[in-house]
Amino acid sequence: PTPGEAGEGLMELEDGPDTPLGEGPATPMCEEAATRVTSLAQVKVEVKEEKEMTTEQYYQLQAQVQQHIQQVTVQRLAASTNTKMRTLAEDCDTMLISIATHACLYPYSVMNQVNLDPSREAIQRWSLQNLPATKEKVKNCQDNVRKRSFKYAFTKELVTFMVNEEIFLYPELLTMTFMRTTPGKVIW
C-alpha cells in the first residue's frame, strides 16, 4: 500500500488527540528523532493479535531494555577512541538512536527508560575528554599480527569514568575484562 492507503492488517497512525506524540516532555533527543520521521502519516504499524502483558512481564521487559541500553553504552564507550572498533561504535550509535526515536514517538512505551538519555549524555561527555578507552593487551605481538586478532583492556580512565557515572543500573553486568577484535567483529 502507498503511504495514503491502509492495507489489510495495517493500521495507519494519524496525527490526532490519541497520537502518542506530544504526550511526554520534549527533549533534544526527541528533536533528533523528529528529523528522522518525515511524516507521521507515512508510519505504518502491522497490527497482530494483541495480548495483555502481566505486570511481572512488563517489569521483566523494562529491566531487559535497561540492561540492553547499559550494554550498548559500555560497548560504545569502549569503542569511542579505537579506530579498529569504528564499526562497533557506529552500530552502538544506531541502536541507541533507534531506541531514542521509538521512545520519543511513544513516550510511555517500555523503550523510554531512565538510563537512555543519561547514557547518551555520558557517551558525549566521554568523547569530549578525548582519553583512550582501551589499551592493547600484548602477550606476543607477532602472534597477534599473524592471527589478526587483538585483545583490548579498558583503560584506568574509562573504568574511573564508568564507576563515577550513575547510569549503570546493573553493575553486575559491567565487564572489566577484555575485548578481542578480528576483522569485522568484536568479541567480549
Short mmCIF file of C-alpha atoms in Angstrom, two decimals:
data_model
loop_
_atom_site.label_atom_id
_atom_site.label_comp_id
_atom_site.label_asym_id
_atom_site.label_seq_id
_atom_site.Cartn_x
_atom_site.Cartn_y
_atom_site.Cartn_z
CA PRO A 1 0.00 0.00 0.00
CA THR A 2 1.05 3.55 -0.63
CA PRO A 3 1.55 5.99 2.26
CA GLY A 4 -2.01 7.25 1.90
CA GLU A 5 -3.65 3.81 1.89
CA ALA A 6 -4.17 1.36 4.71
CA GLY A 7 -3.72 -2.25 3.64
CA GLU A 8 -5.19 -5.33 5.22
CA GLY A 9 -3.57 -5.99 8.58
CA LEU A 10 -2.06 -2.50 8.68
CA MET A 11 -3.09 0.45 10.77
CA GLU A 12 -2.10 3.95 9.80
CA LEU A 13 -1.16 6.28 12.61
CA GLU A 14 -2.83 9.64 12.45
CA ASP A 15 -1.84 12.92 13.95
CA GLY A 16 -4.65 13.42 16.42
CA PRO A 17 -5.51 13.56 20.10
CA ASP A 18 -4.76 9.84 20.57
CA THR A 19 -1.34 10.13 18.98
CA PRO A 20 1.48 9.36 21.43
CA LEU A 21 3.45 12.33 20.13
CA GLY A 22 3.37 15.32 22.42
CA GLU A 23 2.36 13.35 25.49
CA GLY A 24 5.82 13.43 27.01
CA PRO A 25 8.32 16.22 27.55
CA ALA A 26 10.21 17.43 24.51
CA THR A 27 13.93 16.74 24.71
CA PRO A 28 16.85 17.27 22.33
CA MET A 29 16.71 13.54 21.73
CA CYS A 30 13.10 13.90 20.56
CA GLU A 31 14.01 16.75 18.24
CA GLU A 32 16.65 14.48 16.70
CA ALA A 33 14.05 11.74 16.31
CA ALA A 34 11.60 14.16 14.70
CA THR A 35 14.08 14.86 11.92
CA ARG A 36 14.24 11.13 11.19
CA VAL A 37 10.48 10.72 10.81
CA THR A 38 9.42 12.90 7.90
CA SER A 39 5.70 12.48 8.26
CA LEU A 40 3.61 10.63 10.81
CA ALA A 41 1.17 9.78 8.04
CA GLN A 42 3.90 7.64 6.44
CA VAL A 43 4.41 5.49 9.53
CA LYS A 44 2.60 2.16 9.35
CA VAL A 45 2.30 -0.42 12.07
CA GLU A 46 1.37 -4.02 11.48
CA VAL A 47 -1.48 -4.99 13.76
CA LYS A 48 -1.40 -8.52 15.12
CA GLU A 49 -3.47 -10.14 17.76
CA GLU A 50 -2.50 -8.26 20.89
CA LYS A 51 -2.14 -10.00 24.20
CA GLU A 52 -2.09 -8.21 27.53
CA MET A 53 1.20 -8.33 29.39
CA THR A 54 1.14 -9.08 33.07
CA THR A 55 2.79 -6.60 35.42
CA GLU A 56 5.58 -9.09 36.01
CA GLN A 57 6.19 -9.46 32.26
CA TYR A 58 6.20 -5.69 31.83
CA TYR A 59 8.80 -5.22 34.60
CA GLN A 60 10.93 -8.00 33.14
CA LEU A 61 10.84 -6.37 29.70
CA GLN A 62 11.64 -2.99 31.28
CA ALA A 63 14.69 -4.48 33.02
CA GLN A 64 15.83 -6.12 29.78
CA VAL A 65 15.62 -2.83 27.88
CA GLN A 66 17.58 -1.05 30.64
CA GLN A 67 20.22 -3.81 30.53
CA HIS A 68 20.41 -3.57 26.74
CA ILE A 69 20.92 0.20 26.93
CA GLN A 70 23.65 -0.32 29.54
CA GLN A 71 25.47 -2.97 27.48
CA VAL A 72 25.32 -0.86 24.32
CA THR A 73 26.61 2.13 26.30
CA VAL A 74 29.58 0.16 27.66
CA GLN A 75 30.44 -1.08 24.18
CA ARG A 76 30.13 2.43 22.74
CA LEU A 77 32.36 3.91 25.44
CA ALA A 78 34.97 1.21 24.86
CA ALA A 79 34.91 1.71 21.09
CA SER A 80 34.99 5.50 21.27
CA THR A 81 38.69 6.11 20.55
CA ASN A 82 39.77 2.88 18.88
CA THR A 83 39.81 3.07 15.10
CA LYS A 84 39.69 -0.73 14.81
CA MET A 85 36.29 -0.62 16.54
CA ARG A 86 34.75 2.15 14.44
CA THR A 87 32.08 -0.19 13.06
CA LEU A 88 31.12 -1.22 16.59
CA ALA A 89 30.82 2.44 17.61
CA GLU A 90 28.56 3.15 14.62
CA ASP A 91 26.40 0.11 15.37
CA CYS A 92 26.01 1.20 19.01
CA ASP A 93 25.05 4.71 17.91
CA THR A 94 22.47 3.25 15.52
CA MET A 95 20.94 1.10 18.28
CA LEU A 96 20.74 3.97 20.76
CA ILE A 97 19.23 6.31 18.14
CA SER A 98 16.67 3.64 17.24
CA ILE A 99 15.64 3.22 20.88
CA ALA A 100 15.60 7.00 21.39
CA THR A 101 13.46 7.54 18.30
CA HIS A 102 10.91 5.00 19.48
CA ALA A 103 10.96 6.48 22.99
CA CYS A 104 10.22 9.94 21.56
CA LEU A 105 7.42 8.76 19.32
CA TYR A 106 5.90 6.75 22.16
CA PRO A 107 6.94 8.43 25.44
CA TYR A 108 5.05 5.90 27.57
CA SER A 109 6.49 2.84 25.85
CA VAL A 110 8.83 0.39 27.52
CA MET A 111 11.66 1.78 25.34
CA ASN A 112 11.62 5.08 27.23
CA GLN A 113 13.89 4.12 30.12
CA VAL A 114 15.54 6.22 32.83
CA ASN A 115 19.05 5.34 31.65
CA LEU A 116 18.56 6.19 27.96
CA ASP A 117 19.17 9.96 27.89
CA PRO A 118 21.87 9.87 30.61
CA SER A 119 23.69 7.10 28.73
CA ARG A 120 23.78 9.13 25.53
CA GLU A 121 24.96 12.17 27.50
CA ALA A 122 27.70 10.12 29.18
CA ILE A 123 28.96 8.96 25.79
CA GLN A 124 29.19 12.61 24.68
CA ARG A 125 30.98 13.63 27.90
CA TRP A 126 33.50 10.80 27.50
CA SER A 127 34.10 11.70 23.85
CA LEU A 128 34.85 15.31 24.81
CA GLN A 129 37.56 14.16 27.23
CA ASN A 130 39.48 12.65 24.30
CA LEU A 131 41.07 9.99 26.52
CA PRO A 132 41.89 6.46 25.35
CA ALA A 133 39.16 3.98 26.27
CA THR A 134 41.09 0.79 25.66
CA LYS A 135 44.68 -0.38 25.60
CA GLU A 136 46.00 -3.30 23.65
CA LYS A 137 46.97 -6.34 25.70
CA VAL A 138 50.01 -7.86 24.07
CA LYS A 139 51.38 -11.24 25.05
CA ASN A 140 53.08 -11.94 21.78
CA CYS A 141 52.92 -9.14 19.24
CA GLN A 142 53.84 -11.42 16.31
CA ASP A 143 51.11 -13.86 17.31
CA ASN A 144 48.55 -11.03 17.41
CA VAL A 145 49.55 -9.79 13.95
CA ARG A 146 49.62 -13.32 12.50
CA LYS A 147 46.14 -14.14 13.82
CA ARG A 148 44.90 -10.62 13.06
CA SER A 149 43.30 -10.74 16.48
CA PHE A 150 43.87 -8.04 19.08
CA LYS A 151 42.90 -8.06 22.76
CA TYR A 152 41.96 -4.81 24.48
CA ALA A 153 41.52 -3.94 28.14
CA PHE A 154 39.71 -0.89 29.45
CA THR A 155 41.98 1.96 30.49
CA LYS A 156 42.04 3.12 34.08
CA GLU A 157 40.49 6.42 32.94
CA LEU A 158 37.50 4.68 31.35
CA VAL A 159 36.95 2.45 34.38
CA THR A 160 37.09 5.51 36.68
CA PHE A 161 34.64 7.35 34.41
CA MET A 162 32.22 4.41 34.39
CA VAL A 163 32.42 3.95 38.17
CA ASN A 164 31.54 7.62 38.71
CA GLU A 165 28.56 7.56 36.35
CA GLU A 166 25.14 6.81 37.82
CA ILE A 167 23.81 5.34 34.57
CA PHE A 168 24.86 1.76 35.20
CA LEU A 169 21.81 0.32 36.93
CA TYR A 170 23.17 -3.23 36.75
CA PRO A 171 26.80 -3.17 37.96
CA GLU A 172 26.98 -6.97 37.82
CA LEU A 173 26.73 -6.68 34.01
CA LEU A 174 29.75 -4.41 33.71
CA THR A 175 32.59 -6.23 32.06
CA MET A 176 36.02 -5.14 33.12
CA THR A 177 37.88 -7.93 31.37
CA PHE A 178 38.84 -7.50 27.72
CA MET A 179 37.60 -7.44 24.18
CA ARG A 180 39.09 -9.15 21.17
CA THR A 181 38.82 -7.73 17.69
CA THR A 182 39.22 -9.53 14.43
CA PRO A 183 38.41 -8.01 11.06
CA GLY A 184 34.66 -7.42 11.00
CA LYS A 185 33.76 -8.38 14.57
CA VAL A 186 34.38 -7.69 18.24
CA ILE A 187 34.27 -10.50 20.81
CA TRP A 188 33.80 -9.84 24.53
#
